[in-house]
PDB file of C-alpha atoms in Angstrom:
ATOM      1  CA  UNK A 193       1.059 -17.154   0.499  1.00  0.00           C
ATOM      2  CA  UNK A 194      -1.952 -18.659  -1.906  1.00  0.00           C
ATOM      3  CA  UNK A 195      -2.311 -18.326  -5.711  1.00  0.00           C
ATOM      4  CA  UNK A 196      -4.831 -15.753  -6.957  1.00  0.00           C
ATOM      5  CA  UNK A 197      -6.299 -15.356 -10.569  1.00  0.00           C
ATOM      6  CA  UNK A 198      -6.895 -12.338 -12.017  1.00  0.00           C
ATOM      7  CA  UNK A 199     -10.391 -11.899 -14.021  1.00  0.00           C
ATOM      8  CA  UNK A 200      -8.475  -9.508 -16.635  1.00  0.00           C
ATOM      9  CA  UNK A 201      -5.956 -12.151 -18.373  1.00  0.00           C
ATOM     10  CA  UNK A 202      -5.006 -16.024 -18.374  1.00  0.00           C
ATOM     11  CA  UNK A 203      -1.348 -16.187 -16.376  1.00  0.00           C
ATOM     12  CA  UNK A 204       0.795 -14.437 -18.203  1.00  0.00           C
ATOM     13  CA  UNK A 205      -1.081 -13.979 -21.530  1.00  0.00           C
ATOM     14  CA  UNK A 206      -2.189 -10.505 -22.388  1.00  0.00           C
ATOM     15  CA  UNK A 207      -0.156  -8.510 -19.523  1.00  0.00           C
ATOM     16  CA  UNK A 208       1.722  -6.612 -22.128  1.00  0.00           C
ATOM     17  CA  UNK A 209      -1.823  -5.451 -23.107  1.00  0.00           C
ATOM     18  CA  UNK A 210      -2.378  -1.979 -20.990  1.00  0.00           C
ATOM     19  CA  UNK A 211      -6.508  -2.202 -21.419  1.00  0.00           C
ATOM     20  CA  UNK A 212      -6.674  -5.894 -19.999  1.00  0.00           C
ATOM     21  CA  UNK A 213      -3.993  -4.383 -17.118  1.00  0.00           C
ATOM     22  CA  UNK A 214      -5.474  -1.162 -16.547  1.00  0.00           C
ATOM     23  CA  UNK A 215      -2.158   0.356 -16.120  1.00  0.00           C
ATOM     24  CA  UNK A 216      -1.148  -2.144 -13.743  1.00  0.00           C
ATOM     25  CA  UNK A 217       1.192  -4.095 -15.237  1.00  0.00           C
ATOM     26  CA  UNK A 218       2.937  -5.740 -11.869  1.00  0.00           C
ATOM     27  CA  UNK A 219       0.996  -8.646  -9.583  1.00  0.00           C
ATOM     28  CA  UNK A 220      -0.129  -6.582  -6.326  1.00  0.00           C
ATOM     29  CA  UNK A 221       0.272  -8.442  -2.769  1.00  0.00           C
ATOM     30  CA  UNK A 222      -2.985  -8.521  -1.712  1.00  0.00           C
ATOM     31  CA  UNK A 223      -3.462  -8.411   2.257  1.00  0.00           C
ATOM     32  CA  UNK A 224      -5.851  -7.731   4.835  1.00  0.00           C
ATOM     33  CA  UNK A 225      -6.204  -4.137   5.785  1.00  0.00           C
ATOM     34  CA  UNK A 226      -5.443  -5.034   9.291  1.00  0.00           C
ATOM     35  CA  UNK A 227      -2.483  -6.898   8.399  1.00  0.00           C
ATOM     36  CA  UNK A 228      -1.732  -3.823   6.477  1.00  0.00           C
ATOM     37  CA  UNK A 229      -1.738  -1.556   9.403  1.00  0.00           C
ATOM     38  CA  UNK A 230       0.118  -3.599  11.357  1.00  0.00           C
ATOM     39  CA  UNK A 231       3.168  -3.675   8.886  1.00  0.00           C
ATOM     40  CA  UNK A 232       2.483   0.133   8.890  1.00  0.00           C
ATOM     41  CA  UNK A 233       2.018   0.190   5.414  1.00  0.00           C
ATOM     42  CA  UNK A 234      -0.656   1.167   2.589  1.00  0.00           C
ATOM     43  CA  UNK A 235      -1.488  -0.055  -0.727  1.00  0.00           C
ATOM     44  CA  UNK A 236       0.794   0.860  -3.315  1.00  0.00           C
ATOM     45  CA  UNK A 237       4.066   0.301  -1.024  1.00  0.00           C
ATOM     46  CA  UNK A 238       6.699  -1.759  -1.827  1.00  0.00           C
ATOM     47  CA  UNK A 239       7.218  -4.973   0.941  1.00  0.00           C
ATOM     48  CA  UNK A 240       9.723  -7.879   1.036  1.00  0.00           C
ATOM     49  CA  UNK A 241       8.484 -11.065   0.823  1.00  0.00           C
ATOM     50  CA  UNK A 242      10.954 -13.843   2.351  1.00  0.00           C
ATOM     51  CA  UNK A 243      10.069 -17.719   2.067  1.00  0.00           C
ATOM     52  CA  UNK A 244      12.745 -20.752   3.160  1.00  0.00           C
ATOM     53  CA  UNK A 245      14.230 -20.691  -0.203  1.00  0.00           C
ATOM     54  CA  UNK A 246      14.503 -16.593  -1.325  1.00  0.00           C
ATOM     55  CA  UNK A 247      12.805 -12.983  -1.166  1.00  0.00           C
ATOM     56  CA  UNK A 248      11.322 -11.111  -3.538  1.00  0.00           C
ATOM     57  CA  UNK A 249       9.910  -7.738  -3.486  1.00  0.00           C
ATOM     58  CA  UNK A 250       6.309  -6.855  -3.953  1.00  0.00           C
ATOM     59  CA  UNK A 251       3.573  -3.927  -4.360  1.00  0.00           C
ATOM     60  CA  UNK A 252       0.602  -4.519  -2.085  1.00  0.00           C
ATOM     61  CA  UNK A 253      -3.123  -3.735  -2.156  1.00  0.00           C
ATOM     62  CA  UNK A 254      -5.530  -3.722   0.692  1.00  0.00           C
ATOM     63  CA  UNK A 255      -8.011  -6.660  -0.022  1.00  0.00           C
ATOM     64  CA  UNK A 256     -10.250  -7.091   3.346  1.00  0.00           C
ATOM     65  CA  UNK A 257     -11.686 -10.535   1.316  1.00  0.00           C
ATOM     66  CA  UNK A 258      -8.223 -12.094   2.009  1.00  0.00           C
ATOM     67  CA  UNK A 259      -7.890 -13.761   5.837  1.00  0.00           C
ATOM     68  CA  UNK A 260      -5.934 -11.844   7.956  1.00  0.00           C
ATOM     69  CA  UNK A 261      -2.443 -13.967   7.953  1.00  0.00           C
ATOM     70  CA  UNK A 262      -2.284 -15.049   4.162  1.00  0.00           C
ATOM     71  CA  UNK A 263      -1.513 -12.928   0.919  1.00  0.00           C
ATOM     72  CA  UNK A 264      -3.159 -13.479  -2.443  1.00  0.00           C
ATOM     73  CA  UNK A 265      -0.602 -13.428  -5.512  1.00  0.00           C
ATOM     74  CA  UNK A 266      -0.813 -14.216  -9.372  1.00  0.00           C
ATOM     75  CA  UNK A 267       1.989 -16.229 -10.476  1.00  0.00           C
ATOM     76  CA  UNK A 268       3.464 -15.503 -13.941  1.00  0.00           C
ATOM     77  CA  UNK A 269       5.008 -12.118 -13.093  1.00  0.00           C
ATOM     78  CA  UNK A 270       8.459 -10.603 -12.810  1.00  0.00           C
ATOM     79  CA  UNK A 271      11.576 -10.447 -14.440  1.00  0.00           C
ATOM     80  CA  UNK A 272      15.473 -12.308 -13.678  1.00  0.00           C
ATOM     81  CA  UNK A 273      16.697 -11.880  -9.807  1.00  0.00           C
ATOM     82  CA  UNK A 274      18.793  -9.357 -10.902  1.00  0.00           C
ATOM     83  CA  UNK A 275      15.392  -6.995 -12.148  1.00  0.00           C
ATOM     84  CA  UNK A 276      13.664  -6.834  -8.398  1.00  0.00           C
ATOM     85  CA  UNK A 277      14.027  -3.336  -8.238  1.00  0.00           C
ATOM     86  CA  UNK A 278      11.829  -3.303 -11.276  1.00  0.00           C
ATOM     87  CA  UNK A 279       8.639  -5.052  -9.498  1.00  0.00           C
ATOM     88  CA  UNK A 280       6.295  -2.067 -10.372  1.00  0.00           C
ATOM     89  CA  UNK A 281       6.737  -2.702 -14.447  1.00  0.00           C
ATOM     90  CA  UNK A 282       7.128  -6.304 -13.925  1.00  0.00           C
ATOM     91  CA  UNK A 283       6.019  -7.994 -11.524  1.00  0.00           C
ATOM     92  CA  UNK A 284       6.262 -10.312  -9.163  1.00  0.00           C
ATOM     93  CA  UNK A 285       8.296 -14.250  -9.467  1.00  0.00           C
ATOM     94  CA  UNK A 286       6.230 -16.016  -6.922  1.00  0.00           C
ATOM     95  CA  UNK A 287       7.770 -19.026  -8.002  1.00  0.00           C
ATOM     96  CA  UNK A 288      11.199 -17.726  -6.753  1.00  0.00           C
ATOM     97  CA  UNK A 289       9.758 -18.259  -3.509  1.00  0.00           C
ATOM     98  CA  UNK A 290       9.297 -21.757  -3.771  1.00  0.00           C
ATOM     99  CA  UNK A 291      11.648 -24.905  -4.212  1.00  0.00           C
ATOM    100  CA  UNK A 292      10.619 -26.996  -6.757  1.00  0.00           C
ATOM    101  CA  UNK A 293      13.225 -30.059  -6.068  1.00  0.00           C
ATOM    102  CA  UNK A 294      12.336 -29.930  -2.432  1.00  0.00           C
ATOM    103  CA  UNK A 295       8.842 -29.648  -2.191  1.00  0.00           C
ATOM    104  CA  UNK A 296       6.385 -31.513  -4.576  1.00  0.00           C
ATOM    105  CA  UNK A 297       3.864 -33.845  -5.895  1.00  0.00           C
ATOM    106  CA  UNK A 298       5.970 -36.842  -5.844  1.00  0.00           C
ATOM    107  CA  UNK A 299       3.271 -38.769  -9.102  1.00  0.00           C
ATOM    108  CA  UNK A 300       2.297 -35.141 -10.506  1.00  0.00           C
ATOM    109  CA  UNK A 301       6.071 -33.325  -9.865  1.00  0.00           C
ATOM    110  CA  UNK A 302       3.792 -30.429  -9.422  1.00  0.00           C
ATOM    111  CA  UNK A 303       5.415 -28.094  -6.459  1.00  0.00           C
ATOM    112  CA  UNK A 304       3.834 -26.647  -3.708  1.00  0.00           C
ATOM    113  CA  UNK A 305       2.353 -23.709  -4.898  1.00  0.00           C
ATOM    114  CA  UNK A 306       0.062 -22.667  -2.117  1.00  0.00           C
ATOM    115  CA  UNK A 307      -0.185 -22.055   1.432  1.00  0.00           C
ATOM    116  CA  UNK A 308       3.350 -21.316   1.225  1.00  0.00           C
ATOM    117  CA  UNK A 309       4.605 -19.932   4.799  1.00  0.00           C
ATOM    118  CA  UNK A 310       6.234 -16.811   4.175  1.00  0.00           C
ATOM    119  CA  UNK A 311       7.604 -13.732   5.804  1.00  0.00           C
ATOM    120  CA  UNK A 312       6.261 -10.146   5.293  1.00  0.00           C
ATOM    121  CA  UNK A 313       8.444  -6.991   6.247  1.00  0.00           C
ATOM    122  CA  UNK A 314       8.086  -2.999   5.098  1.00  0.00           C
ATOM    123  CA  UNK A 315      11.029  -1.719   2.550  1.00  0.00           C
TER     124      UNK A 315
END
């Protein structure tokens, strides 16, 4: 898993704002089309994403600019645990994916954010 901007808003400023979402308001998965087809699904299904430290649920998009093996997310999406059957008004917590005591800059404190190894699977 690897960070992605989106060219529409700054992290999580201005995704309450439909015209700068364009009626998108959750962070897509973005993955290879082959990847894709080898999960057996299409963009616009819902997948689980697992890391070491939790899962999260996801929408993904077809994106054959992304390597085959990784997934492209925006951080600064989703709701509480409790709300992942809401991903598709939402978002997304990437971060939930990621331990920030275990895992980090140890002058910065910055965690790992990127090239995160993670698990894909169909819902």
């Amino acid at each position: 898993l690897v960070p992605r901007r989106s060219h529409h808003f700054l992290n999580s400023s201005g995704r309450s704002l439909e015209r700068l979402t364009r009626g998108r308001p959750y962070n897509p998965a973005y993955i290879h089309p082959d990847d894709m087809a080898e999960l057996g699904v299409q963009s616009g299904a819902s997948i689980v994403i697992r890391s070491a430290h939790d899962a999260v649920l996801a929408v993904v998009e077809s994106d054959d600019t992304v390597r085959r093996g990784v997934i492209a997310m925006t951080h600064a999406f989703g709701g509480q645990p409790d709300e992942d059957d809401r991903h598709r008004e939402l978002g997304t917590s990437v971060s939930r994916l990621m331990a920030t005591d275990l895992d980090f800059d140890p002058i910065s404190g910055i965690p790992r954010m990127g090239a995160l190894p993670v698990a894909v699977a169909p819902i």
